[in-house]
Amino acid sequence: MEILIKNANIINAGFTKSADILCKNGKILEIGKDLIPQSENAKIIYAEGNYVFPGGIDPHVHMHLPTPAGYSADDFESGSKAALRGGTTTIIDFVTPKKGQILQDAIKERKEEAKNRVIDCYFHVSPIEWRDTMEQEIAQCIKDGYKSFKVYMAYKESIGLNDDVLLKVMKAVAKYGGMVTLHCEMGDKIEEARNQLYAENKRSPKYHSLSRPAKWEAQAVKRAIELAEQAHCPIYIVHVSAKESLYHIEEAQKKGQKVIAETCPQYLLLDDSIYEEDFETAANYVMSPPLRKKEDQEALWSAIKSGVVTTIGTDHCPFTKEQKALGKDDFRKIPNGTGGVEQRLNLIYKHGVLENRITLQEYVAITSTNAAKTFGLFPQKGQIAVGSEADLIIWNPGSEETISSKTHHMNCNLNINEGFTRKDSAELVMLAGRVVLENGKLTAETLRR
Ligand code: URP
Ligand code: ZN
């Protein structure tokens, strides 16, 4: 199938250009003025008045995640459809093995679970323990193209790692040329604080937040950086939420250490005052790390502008109101996580670009290009260039709507961005040269994957 996009206002991370884009066999064949399609039945799309961006890449989602409260509410099908509607054409999810399970077996299982997705999907792999064969398993993953290894410094009772195991993982990953991505929170201190608060009869959602203070995120970030330096291992710190964490990240970057940082829309736009609300509201915002203060938001925006934070993921992990209600009498039982994969691009466009915090080119960099570069998908993805995959969004900057759980497409009856307005929309989305969303509807092509 040949598709010609006429009069595209192309926005890449490095440059903008007005031109036509000719796509064929899944790739961008030509970019230039007054292009003519090669075949008679080529589809012509007129893009004047809209921007054309590379498809969004969300480097941090948890579809169909098993938890004590049941699976997270979006499976790969519903979650990837919601992502697509928001202009995201690639997600990176996680392979989390069961105790004792070989990484290769866990990858096989997870790929099976992800089969019903409608967009491109890659995985980070999580070593949750150490064993004699782990170094070889990590080496095999890297050989097979799985180069990013996610470790948790929180959740010590289930998947979290102690520092000695963390160091072993980092050394093995560094030896074979991979990267470690980290959830940084001081797990032991948090566990103690949670249990102490519960024992004192402090059981509402705000104690989730109070048991996970910014200083313990920052301490974990500092520790992770120290261990990575010892192991000579590149690291990527997920969902940075606290100003104090940024200080350690920036110091390490200044010294030349490979430390990459991600944040999420919720940490840029929401704050911890929400935890003072009643259970039905506050529980919806229970996530780890929790929401922080307004000054942390401003620090995160500055860190994006200065290049200390280079990617925006969503940590998409929605739970329904009914699942959240399982923690009515015990904040420790409220499932951690919120949804956002559908609104990432809208929120960052409105609050980043339209509020003059970032330029359009920086917007493309943090929502697509930098993730592609960080996770080995560039130059196939993350840019509009000859030879790259034709993953494109035609972005209408003048389409306004209020975000609501009643109209969103995520499989969840709540939305932490309820009431936010968006000023734009992905009017048409192409994935690998096929139109997969047009006029707000998924096309037959979407489902033919
Ligand atoms: O609260 C969160 N972030 N839930 C998803 C799992 C994780 O910690 O990333
Ligand atoms: Zn996560």
CSV table of C-alpha atoms and ligand atoms in Angstrom, one decimal:
chain,number,residue,atom,x,y,z
A,1,MET,CA,0.0,0.0,0.0
A,2,GLU,CA,1.3,3.4,-1.0
A,3,ILE,CA,0.3,6.5,1.0
A,4,LEU,CA,1.2,10.1,0.1
A,5,ILE,CA,0.8,12.7,2.8
A,6,LYS,CA,0.5,16.1,1.1
A,7,ASN,CA,1.7,19.4,2.6
A,8,ALA,CA,2.9,18.0,5.9
A,9,ASN,CA,4.2,20.3,8.6
A,10,ILE,CA,6.9,17.7,9.7
A,11,ILE,CA,8.1,18.1,13.3
A,12,ASN,CA,11.2,16.1,14.2
A,13,ALA,CA,13.3,16.4,17.3
A,14,GLY,CA,16.1,18.0,15.3
A,15,PHE,CA,14.3,20.0,12.6
A,16,THR,CA,11.0,21.0,11.1
A,17,LYS,CA,10.1,21.0,7.4
A,18,SER,CA,7.1,21.5,5.1
A,19,ALA,CA,7.0,18.7,2.5
A,20,ASP,CA,5.1,15.7,1.2
A,21,ILE,CA,5.8,12.3,2.7
A,22,LEU,CA,5.6,9.2,0.5
A,23,CYS,CA,5.2,5.9,2.3
A,24,LYS,CA,5.5,2.4,0.8
A,25,ASN,CA,5.9,-1.1,2.2
A,26,GLY,CA,5.8,0.1,5.7
A,27,LYS,CA,8.6,2.7,5.4
A,28,ILE,CA,9.1,6.3,4.4
A,29,LEU,CA,10.2,6.2,0.8
A,30,GLU,CA,10.6,9.9,0.0
A,31,ILE,CA,10.2,13.3,1.6
A,32,GLY,CA,10.1,16.3,-0.7
A,33,LYS,CA,8.1,18.9,-2.6
A,34,ASP,CA,5.3,18.0,-5.0
A,35,LEU,CA,5.8,14.2,-4.8
A,36,ILE,CA,3.8,12.0,-7.1
A,37,PRO,CA,2.7,8.5,-6.0
A,38,GLN,CA,4.0,5.6,-7.9
A,39,SER,CA,0.8,3.6,-8.1
A,40,GLU,CA,-2.7,4.7,-9.2
A,41,ASN,CA,-4.5,3.4,-6.2
A,42,ALA,CA,-2.3,5.2,-3.6
A,43,LYS,CA,-4.1,6.9,-0.8
A,44,ILE,CA,-3.6,10.6,-0.6
A,45,ILE,CA,-3.9,12.4,2.7
A,46,TYR,CA,-4.0,16.2,2.9
A,47,ALA,CA,-2.3,17.4,6.1
A,48,GLU,CA,-2.4,21.2,5.8
A,49,GLY,CA,-3.1,23.0,9.1
A,50,ASN,CA,-1.9,20.0,11.1
A,51,TYR,CA,1.4,18.8,12.5
A,52,VAL,CA,2.9,15.5,11.5
A,53,PHE,CA,4.9,13.9,14.3
A,54,PRO,CA,6.7,10.5,14.6
A,55,GLY,CA,4.4,8.0,16.4
A,56,GLY,CA,4.6,8.3,20.1
A,57,ILE,CA,6.7,5.8,22.1
A,58,ASP,CA,5.7,5.1,25.7
A,59,PRO,CA,8.7,3.4,27.4
A,60,HIS,CA,6.8,2.4,30.6
A,61,VAL,CA,3.5,0.6,30.6
A,62,HIS,CA,2.1,-2.4,32.6
A,63,MET,CA,-0.7,-4.1,30.7
A,64,HIS,CA,-2.3,-7.1,32.2
A,65,LEU,CA,-0.1,-6.9,35.3
A,66,PRO,CA,-1.0,-9.5,38.0
A,67,THR,CA,-1.4,-8.1,41.5
A,68,PRO,CA,-3.1,-9.2,44.7
A,69,ALA,CA,-6.1,-7.0,43.6
A,70,GLY,CA,-6.3,-8.8,40.3
A,71,TYR,CA,-4.9,-7.9,36.9
A,72,SER,CA,-4.4,-4.2,36.0
A,73,ALA,CA,-7.5,-3.2,34.1
A,74,ASP,CA,-6.1,-2.9,30.6
A,75,ASP,CA,-4.9,-6.0,28.8
A,76,PHE,CA,-2.7,-5.6,25.8
A,77,GLU,CA,-5.6,-5.3,23.4
A,78,SER,CA,-7.6,-2.6,25.3
A,79,GLY,CA,-4.5,-0.8,26.4
A,80,SER,CA,-2.9,-0.7,23.0
A,81,LYS,CA,-6.1,0.5,21.4
A,82,ALA,CA,-6.3,3.3,24.0
A,83,ALA,CA,-2.6,4.2,23.3
A,84,LEU,CA,-3.2,4.3,19.6
A,85,ARG,CA,-6.1,6.7,20.0
A,86,GLY,CA,-3.8,9.1,21.8
A,87,GLY,CA,-1.1,8.8,19.1
A,88,THR,CA,1.2,6.3,20.7
A,89,THR,CA,2.3,3.6,18.2
A,90,THR,CA,4.9,1.8,20.4
A,91,ILE,CA,4.9,0.7,24.0
A,92,ILE,CA,7.5,-0.9,26.1
A,93,ASP,CA,6.1,-3.2,28.8
A,94,PHE,CA,7.7,-5.6,31.3
A,95,VAL,CA,8.5,-9.3,31.6
A,96,THR,CA,8.3,-10.1,35.3
A,97,PRO,CA,9.2,-13.8,36.0
A,98,LYS,CA,7.7,-15.8,38.8
A,99,LYS,CA,10.2,-16.9,41.5
A,100,GLY,CA,12.5,-19.5,40.1
A,101,GLN,CA,11.3,-19.0,36.5
A,102,ILE,CA,14.0,-18.7,33.8
A,103,LEU,CA,14.0,-15.3,32.1
A,104,GLN,CA,13.6,-17.0,28.6
A,105,ASP,CA,10.5,-18.9,29.8
A,106,ALA,CA,9.0,-15.7,31.2
A,107,ILE,CA,9.6,-13.8,28.0
A,108,LYS,CA,7.9,-16.6,26.0
A,109,GLU,CA,4.8,-16.3,28.3
A,110,ARG,CA,4.7,-12.6,28.2
A,111,LYS,CA,4.9,-12.5,24.4
A,112,GLU,CA,1.9,-14.8,24.3
A,113,GLU,CA,0.0,-12.5,26.7
A,114,ALA,CA,0.8,-9.5,24.4
A,115,LYS,CA,-0.4,-11.2,21.2
A,116,ASN,CA,-3.6,-9.3,21.0
A,117,ARG,CA,-2.0,-5.9,21.0
A,118,VAL,CA,-2.6,-3.6,18.0
A,119,ILE,CA,0.5,-1.5,18.2
A,120,ASP,CA,4.2,-2.3,18.4
A,121,CYS,CA,5.3,-3.6,21.8
A,122,TYR,CA,8.8,-4.3,23.2
A,123,PHE,CA,9.8,-5.4,26.7
A,124,HIS,CA,12.1,-4.7,29.6
A,125,VAL,CA,13.0,-7.9,31.5
A,126,SER,CA,13.1,-8.0,35.3
A,127,PRO,CA,15.5,-10.2,37.2
A,128,ILE,CA,13.7,-10.5,40.5
A,129,GLU,CA,16.4,-12.7,42.2
A,130,TRP,CA,19.9,-14.0,41.7
A,131,ARG,CA,20.9,-17.7,40.9
A,132,ASP,CA,23.8,-19.5,39.4
A,133,THR,CA,22.4,-19.3,35.9
A,134,MET,CA,21.3,-15.6,36.0
A,135,GLU,CA,24.4,-14.2,34.3
A,136,GLN,CA,23.9,-16.6,31.4
A,137,GLU,CA,20.2,-15.8,31.2
A,138,ILE,CA,21.0,-12.1,31.0
A,139,ALA,CA,23.6,-12.7,28.3
A,140,GLN,CA,21.0,-14.7,26.3
A,141,CYS,CA,18.4,-12.0,26.7
A,142,ILE,CA,20.9,-9.4,25.3
A,143,LYS,CA,21.8,-11.8,22.4
A,144,ASP,CA,18.1,-12.1,21.7
A,145,GLY,CA,17.6,-8.3,21.6
A,146,TYR,CA,16.3,-7.7,25.1
A,147,LYS,CA,18.8,-5.2,26.4
A,148,SER,CA,16.9,-3.4,29.1
A,149,PHE,CA,16.6,-5.0,32.6
A,150,LYS,CA,14.2,-3.5,35.1
A,151,VAL,CA,14.9,-3.8,38.7
A,152,TYR,CA,12.9,-2.7,41.7
A,153,MET,CA,14.4,-1.2,44.9
A,154,ALA,CA,10.9,-1.1,46.4
A,155,TYR,CA,8.5,-4.1,46.8
A,156,LYS,CA,11.1,-6.1,48.7
A,157,GLU,CA,8.4,-8.6,49.8
A,158,SER,CA,7.9,-9.8,46.2
A,159,ILE,CA,10.0,-8.6,43.3
A,160,GLY,CA,12.4,-6.0,44.9
A,161,LEU,CA,16.2,-6.6,45.1
A,162,ASN,CA,18.7,-6.0,47.8
A,163,ASP,CA,21.8,-4.0,47.0
A,164,ASP,CA,24.0,-7.0,46.7
A,165,VAL,CA,21.8,-8.7,44.1
A,166,LEU,CA,21.3,-5.4,42.4
A,167,LEU,CA,25.1,-5.0,42.0
A,168,LYS,CA,25.4,-8.5,40.6
A,169,VAL,CA,22.6,-7.8,38.0
A,170,MET,CA,24.3,-4.5,37.1
A,171,LYS,CA,27.7,-6.2,36.6
A,172,ALA,CA,26.2,-8.9,34.4
A,173,VAL,CA,24.2,-6.5,32.3
A,174,ALA,CA,27.2,-4.2,31.9
A,175,LYS,CA,29.4,-7.1,30.9
A,176,TYR,CA,27.1,-8.0,28.0
A,177,GLY,CA,26.3,-4.5,26.8
A,178,GLY,CA,22.8,-3.9,28.3
A,179,MET,CA,21.2,-1.3,30.5
A,180,VAL,CA,19.5,-1.5,33.9
A,181,THR,CA,16.3,0.5,34.4
A,182,LEU,CA,15.3,1.1,38.0
A,183,HIS,CA,12.3,1.8,40.2
A,184,CYS,CA,14.1,3.8,43.0
A,185,GLU,CA,12.5,3.9,46.4
A,186,MET,CA,14.1,2.7,49.7
A,187,GLY,CA,12.0,-0.5,50.0
A,188,ASP,CA,13.0,-1.6,53.5
A,189,LYS,CA,12.3,1.8,55.1
A,190,ILE,CA,9.0,2.1,53.3
A,191,GLU,CA,7.9,-1.4,54.4
A,192,GLU,CA,8.7,-0.5,58.0
A,193,ALA,CA,6.9,2.9,57.8
A,194,ARG,CA,3.8,1.3,56.2
A,195,ASN,CA,3.5,-1.3,58.9
A,196,GLN,CA,4.1,1.2,61.7
A,197,LEU,CA,1.4,3.6,60.3
A,198,TYR,CA,-1.0,0.8,60.0
A,199,ALA,CA,-0.3,-0.3,63.6
A,200,GLU,CA,-1.1,3.3,64.7
A,201,ASN,CA,-4.5,3.0,63.1
A,202,LYS,CA,-3.5,5.3,60.2
A,203,ARG,CA,-5.2,3.6,57.3
A,204,SER,CA,-6.4,6.1,54.8
A,205,PRO,CA,-4.8,6.7,51.3
A,206,LYS,CA,-2.8,9.7,52.5
A,207,TYR,CA,-0.6,7.3,54.6
A,208,HIS,CA,0.4,5.6,51.3
A,209,SER,CA,1.9,9.0,50.4
A,210,LEU,CA,3.4,9.7,53.8
A,211,SER,CA,5.1,6.3,53.9
A,212,ARG,CA,6.9,6.9,50.7
A,213,PRO,CA,8.5,10.4,51.1
A,214,ALA,CA,10.6,12.1,48.4
A,215,LYS,CA,13.7,11.8,50.5
A,216,TRP,CA,13.6,8.0,50.2
A,217,GLU,CA,13.2,8.1,46.5
A,218,ALA,CA,16.2,10.4,46.4
A,219,GLN,CA,18.3,8.2,48.6
A,220,ALA,CA,17.5,5.2,46.4
A,221,VAL,CA,18.4,7.2,43.3
A,222,LYS,CA,21.7,8.1,44.9
A,223,ARG,CA,22.4,4.5,45.9
A,224,ALA,CA,21.5,3.3,42.4
A,225,ILE,CA,23.9,5.7,40.9
A,226,GLU,CA,26.7,4.6,43.2
A,227,LEU,CA,26.2,1.0,42.5
A,228,ALA,CA,26.0,1.7,38.7
A,229,GLU,CA,29.3,3.5,38.9
A,230,GLN,CA,30.9,0.5,40.6
A,231,ALA,CA,29.5,-1.8,38.0
A,232,HIS,CA,30.2,0.5,35.1
A,233,CYS,CA,26.6,0.0,34.1
A,234,PRO,CA,24.4,2.5,32.2
A,235,ILE,CA,21.2,3.1,34.0
A,236,TYR,CA,17.7,4.5,33.3
A,237,ILE,CA,15.7,5.7,36.3
A,238,VAL,CA,11.9,5.4,35.8
A,239,HIS,CA,9.2,7.7,37.0
A,240,VAL,CA,11.4,10.3,38.7
A,241,SER,CA,9.0,12.3,40.8
A,242,ALA,CA,11.1,14.3,43.3
A,243,LYS,CA,13.2,17.4,43.0
A,244,GLU,CA,15.7,15.9,45.4
A,245,SER,CA,16.2,12.9,43.0
A,246,LEU,CA,17.0,15.3,40.2
A,247,TYR,CA,19.9,16.7,42.1
A,248,HIS,CA,21.7,13.3,42.2
A,249,ILE,CA,20.9,12.5,38.6
A,250,GLU,CA,22.2,15.8,37.4
A,251,GLU,CA,25.4,15.5,39.4
A,252,ALA,CA,26.1,12.1,38.0
A,253,GLN,CA,25.4,13.2,34.4
A,254,LYS,CA,27.8,16.2,34.9
A,255,LYS,CA,30.5,13.7,35.9
A,256,GLY,CA,29.9,11.8,32.6
A,257,GLN,CA,28.1,8.8,34.1
A,258,LYS,CA,25.4,7.3,31.9
A,259,VAL,CA,22.3,8.0,33.9
A,260,ILE,CA,19.1,8.6,32.0
A,261,ALA,CA,15.9,9.8,33.6
A,262,GLU,CA,12.2,9.4,32.9
A,263,THR,CA,9.2,11.2,34.4
A,264,CYS,CA,5.5,10.8,33.9
A,265,PRO,CA,2.6,13.3,33.2
A,266,GLN,CA,1.1,12.7,36.6
A,267,TYR,CA,4.2,14.0,38.4
A,268,LEU,CA,4.3,17.0,36.1
A,269,LEU,CA,0.6,17.9,36.5
A,270,LEU,CA,-0.8,16.6,39.8
A,271,ASP,CA,0.2,17.1,43.4
A,272,ASP,CA,-0.2,15.4,46.8
A,273,SER,CA,-3.0,17.6,48.1
A,274,ILE,CA,-5.3,15.1,46.5
A,275,TYR,CA,-4.5,12.6,49.2
A,276,GLU,CA,-6.5,14.8,51.7
A,277,GLU,CA,-9.7,14.0,49.8
A,278,ASP,CA,-12.1,11.2,50.9
A,279,PHE,CA,-11.2,7.6,50.1
A,280,GLU,CA,-13.2,7.3,46.9
A,281,THR,CA,-11.1,10.2,45.4
A,282,ALA,CA,-7.7,9.8,47.1
A,283,ALA,CA,-7.4,6.0,46.4
A,284,ASN,CA,-7.5,6.7,42.7
A,285,TYR,CA,-4.2,8.5,43.0
A,286,VAL,CA,-2.4,5.8,44.9
A,287,MET,CA,0.7,5.0,42.9
A,288,SER,CA,4.4,4.5,43.6
A,289,PRO,CA,6.1,6.8,43.9
A,290,PRO,CA,3.2,9.0,45.1
A,291,LEU,CA,2.3,12.4,43.8
A,292,ARG,CA,4.6,15.1,45.2
A,293,LYS,CA,4.5,18.9,45.7
A,294,LYS,CA,4.1,21.7,43.3
A,295,GLU,CA,7.7,22.6,43.6
A,296,ASP,CA,8.6,19.1,42.4
A,297,GLN,CA,6.5,19.6,39.3
A,298,GLU,CA,8.3,22.8,38.5
A,299,ALA,CA,11.7,21.1,39.1
A,300,LEU,CA,10.7,18.3,36.7
A,301,TRP,CA,9.7,20.7,33.9
A,302,SER,CA,13.0,22.5,34.3
A,303,ALA,CA,14.8,19.2,34.2
A,304,ILE,CA,13.1,18.4,30.9
A,305,LYS,CA,14.0,21.8,29.5
A,306,SER,CA,17.6,21.4,30.6
A,307,GLY,CA,17.9,17.8,29.3
A,308,VAL,CA,18.4,16.1,32.7
A,309,VAL,CA,15.1,14.2,32.1
A,310,THR,CA,14.8,13.0,28.5
A,311,THR,CA,11.8,10.7,28.3
A,312,ILE,CA,8.2,10.7,29.4
A,313,GLY,CA,6.5,7.4,30.1
A,314,THR,CA,3.1,6.9,31.7
A,315,ASP,CA,3.7,3.9,34.0
A,316,HIS,CA,0.2,3.0,32.7
A,317,CYS,CA,-1.2,0.6,35.2
A,318,PRO,CA,-4.9,1.3,35.7
A,319,PHE,CA,-7.1,-0.2,38.4
A,320,THR,CA,-10.9,0.2,38.6
A,321,LYS,CA,-12.8,1.9,41.5
A,322,GLU,CA,-13.8,-1.6,42.7
A,323,GLN,CA,-10.1,-2.7,42.8
A,324,LYS,CA,-9.1,0.4,44.6
A,325,ALA,CA,-11.9,-0.2,47.1
A,326,LEU,CA,-10.1,-3.3,48.3
A,327,GLY,CA,-7.9,-1.0,50.4
A,328,LYS,CA,-10.8,0.9,52.0
A,329,ASP,CA,-9.6,-0.1,55.5
A,330,ASP,CA,-6.0,-0.5,54.8
A,331,PHE,CA,-4.0,1.7,52.4
A,332,ARG,CA,-1.5,-1.1,52.0
A,333,LYS,CA,-4.1,-3.0,50.0
A,334,ILE,CA,-5.0,-0.3,47.5
A,335,PRO,CA,-3.5,-1.5,44.2
A,336,ASN,CA,-0.7,0.8,43.2
A,337,GLY,CA,-1.1,2.4,39.8
A,338,THR,CA,-3.0,4.6,37.5
A,339,GLY,CA,-3.8,4.8,33.8
A,340,GLY,CA,-2.6,7.4,31.3
A,341,VAL,CA,-1.4,5.8,28.1
A,342,GLU,CA,-4.2,7.5,26.1
A,343,GLN,CA,-3.6,11.0,27.3
A,344,ARG,CA,0.2,11.3,27.5
A,345,LEU,CA,0.7,13.2,24.2
A,346,ASN,CA,-2.4,15.4,24.8
A,347,LEU,CA,-1.3,16.4,28.3
A,348,ILE,CA,2.3,17.1,27.4
A,349,TYR,CA,1.3,19.0,24.3
A,350,LYS,CA,-1.1,21.3,26.2
A,351,HIS,CA,0.9,21.8,29.4
A,352,GLY,CA,4.4,21.6,27.7
A,353,VAL,CA,4.1,23.2,24.3
A,354,LEU,CA,1.0,25.4,24.6
A,355,GLU,CA,2.2,26.7,28.0
A,356,ASN,CA,5.6,27.5,26.5
A,357,ARG,CA,7.6,25.2,28.7
A,358,ILE,CA,9.0,23.2,25.8
A,359,THR,CA,9.2,23.7,22.0
A,360,LEU,CA,7.5,21.5,19.5
A,361,GLN,CA,10.8,19.8,18.7
A,362,GLU,CA,11.5,19.2,22.3
A,363,TYR,CA,8.0,17.7,22.6
A,364,VAL,CA,8.8,15.2,19.9
A,365,ALA,CA,12.1,14.4,21.5
A,366,ILE,CA,10.6,13.6,24.9
A,367,THR,CA,7.6,11.7,23.7
A,368,SER,CA,9.2,9.7,20.9
A,369,THR,CA,12.8,10.2,19.7
A,370,ASN,CA,14.6,10.0,23.0
A,371,ALA,CA,12.9,6.7,24.0
A,372,ALA,CA,13.7,5.3,20.5
A,373,LYS,CA,17.4,6.2,21.0
A,374,THR,CA,17.5,5.0,24.5
A,375,PHE,CA,16.0,1.6,23.8
A,376,GLY,CA,17.6,0.7,20.5
A,377,LEU,CA,14.6,1.6,18.2
A,378,PHE,CA,16.2,4.5,16.4
A,379,PRO,CA,16.4,5.3,13.5
A,380,GLN,CA,13.7,2.9,12.5
A,381,LYS,CA,11.4,4.6,15.0
A,382,GLY,CA,11.3,8.1,16.6
A,383,GLN,CA,11.8,10.2,13.5
A,384,ILE,CA,10.3,11.1,10.2
A,385,ALA,CA,13.0,10.4,7.7
A,386,VAL,CA,13.6,8.4,4.5
A,387,GLY,CA,14.1,4.7,5.4
A,388,SER,CA,12.4,5.0,8.8
A,389,GLU,CA,9.2,3.1,9.6
A,390,ALA,CA,6.1,5.0,8.6
A,391,ASP,CA,4.8,5.4,12.2
A,392,LEU,CA,3.2,8.8,12.0
A,393,ILE,CA,0.6,11.0,13.7
A,394,ILE,CA,-1.3,13.7,12.0
A,395,TRP,CA,-2.0,16.0,14.9
A,396,ASN,CA,-4.8,18.5,14.8
A,397,PRO,CA,-3.8,21.3,17.1
A,398,GLY,CA,-7.3,22.8,17.2
A,399,SER,CA,-9.5,20.0,18.4
A,400,GLU,CA,-10.7,20.5,22.0
A,401,GLU,CA,-12.3,18.0,24.4
A,402,THR,CA,-12.5,17.4,28.1
A,403,ILE,CA,-10.9,14.2,29.4
A,404,SER,CA,-13.3,11.9,31.2
A,405,SER,CA,-13.6,8.3,32.2
A,406,LYS,CA,-17.0,8.3,30.5
A,407,THR,CA,-15.4,8.9,27.1
A,408,HIS,CA,-11.8,7.6,27.3
A,409,HIS,CA,-10.9,4.2,25.8
A,410,MET,CA,-8.9,2.8,28.6
A,411,ASN,CA,-10.7,-0.2,30.3
A,412,CYS,CA,-11.2,1.6,33.5
A,413,ASN,CA,-14.0,3.5,35.2
A,414,LEU,CA,-11.8,6.3,36.6
A,415,ASN,CA,-9.3,8.7,35.1
A,416,ILE,CA,-6.8,10.7,37.2
A,417,ASN,CA,-7.0,13.4,34.5
A,418,GLU,CA,-10.8,13.8,34.8
A,419,GLY,CA,-11.8,17.3,33.9
A,420,PHE,CA,-8.5,18.3,32.2
A,421,THR,CA,-9.1,19.7,28.7
A,422,ARG,CA,-7.0,18.8,25.7
A,423,LYS,CA,-6.5,21.2,22.9
A,424,ASP,CA,-5.5,18.8,20.1
A,425,SER,CA,-5.9,15.2,18.9
A,426,ALA,CA,-4.3,12.5,16.9
A,427,GLU,CA,-6.6,12.8,13.9
A,428,LEU,CA,-4.9,10.1,11.8
A,429,VAL,CA,-2.3,7.6,12.9
A,430,MET,CA,-0.2,5.4,10.7
A,431,LEU,CA,1.7,2.4,11.9
A,432,ALA,CA,4.2,0.7,9.6
A,433,GLY,CA,2.7,2.4,6.6
A,434,ARG,CA,-0.9,1.5,7.3
A,435,VAL,CA,-3.6,3.9,8.5
A,436,VAL,CA,-4.7,2.5,11.8
A,437,LEU,CA,-6.8,5.4,13.1
A,438,GLU,CA,-8.8,7.8,11.0
A,439,ASN,CA,-11.4,10.4,12.1
A,440,GLY,CA,-11.4,9.1,15.6
A,441,LYS,CA,-12.0,5.5,14.6
A,442,LEU,CA,-9.7,2.4,14.5
A,443,THR,CA,-9.6,1.1,11.0
A,444,ALA,CA,-9.9,-2.4,9.7
A,445,GLU,CA,-6.1,-2.3,9.2
A,446,THR,CA,-5.7,-1.9,13.0
A,447,LEU,CA,-7.3,-5.2,13.7
A,448,ARG,CA,-5.5,-7.1,11.0
A,449,ARG,CA,-2.2,-7.3,12.8
B,1,URP,O1,2.2,2.5,41.3
B,1,URP,C1,2.7,2.0,40.3
B,1,URP,N1,3.8,2.7,39.8
B,1,URP,N2,2.3,0.9,39.8
B,1,URP,C2,2.9,0.1,38.7
B,1,URP,C3,4.0,-0.7,39.1
B,1,URP,C4,5.3,0.1,39.3
B,1,URP,O2,5.7,0.3,40.4
B,1,URP,O3,5.8,0.5,38.3
B,2,ZN,ZN,6.0,1.0,36.4
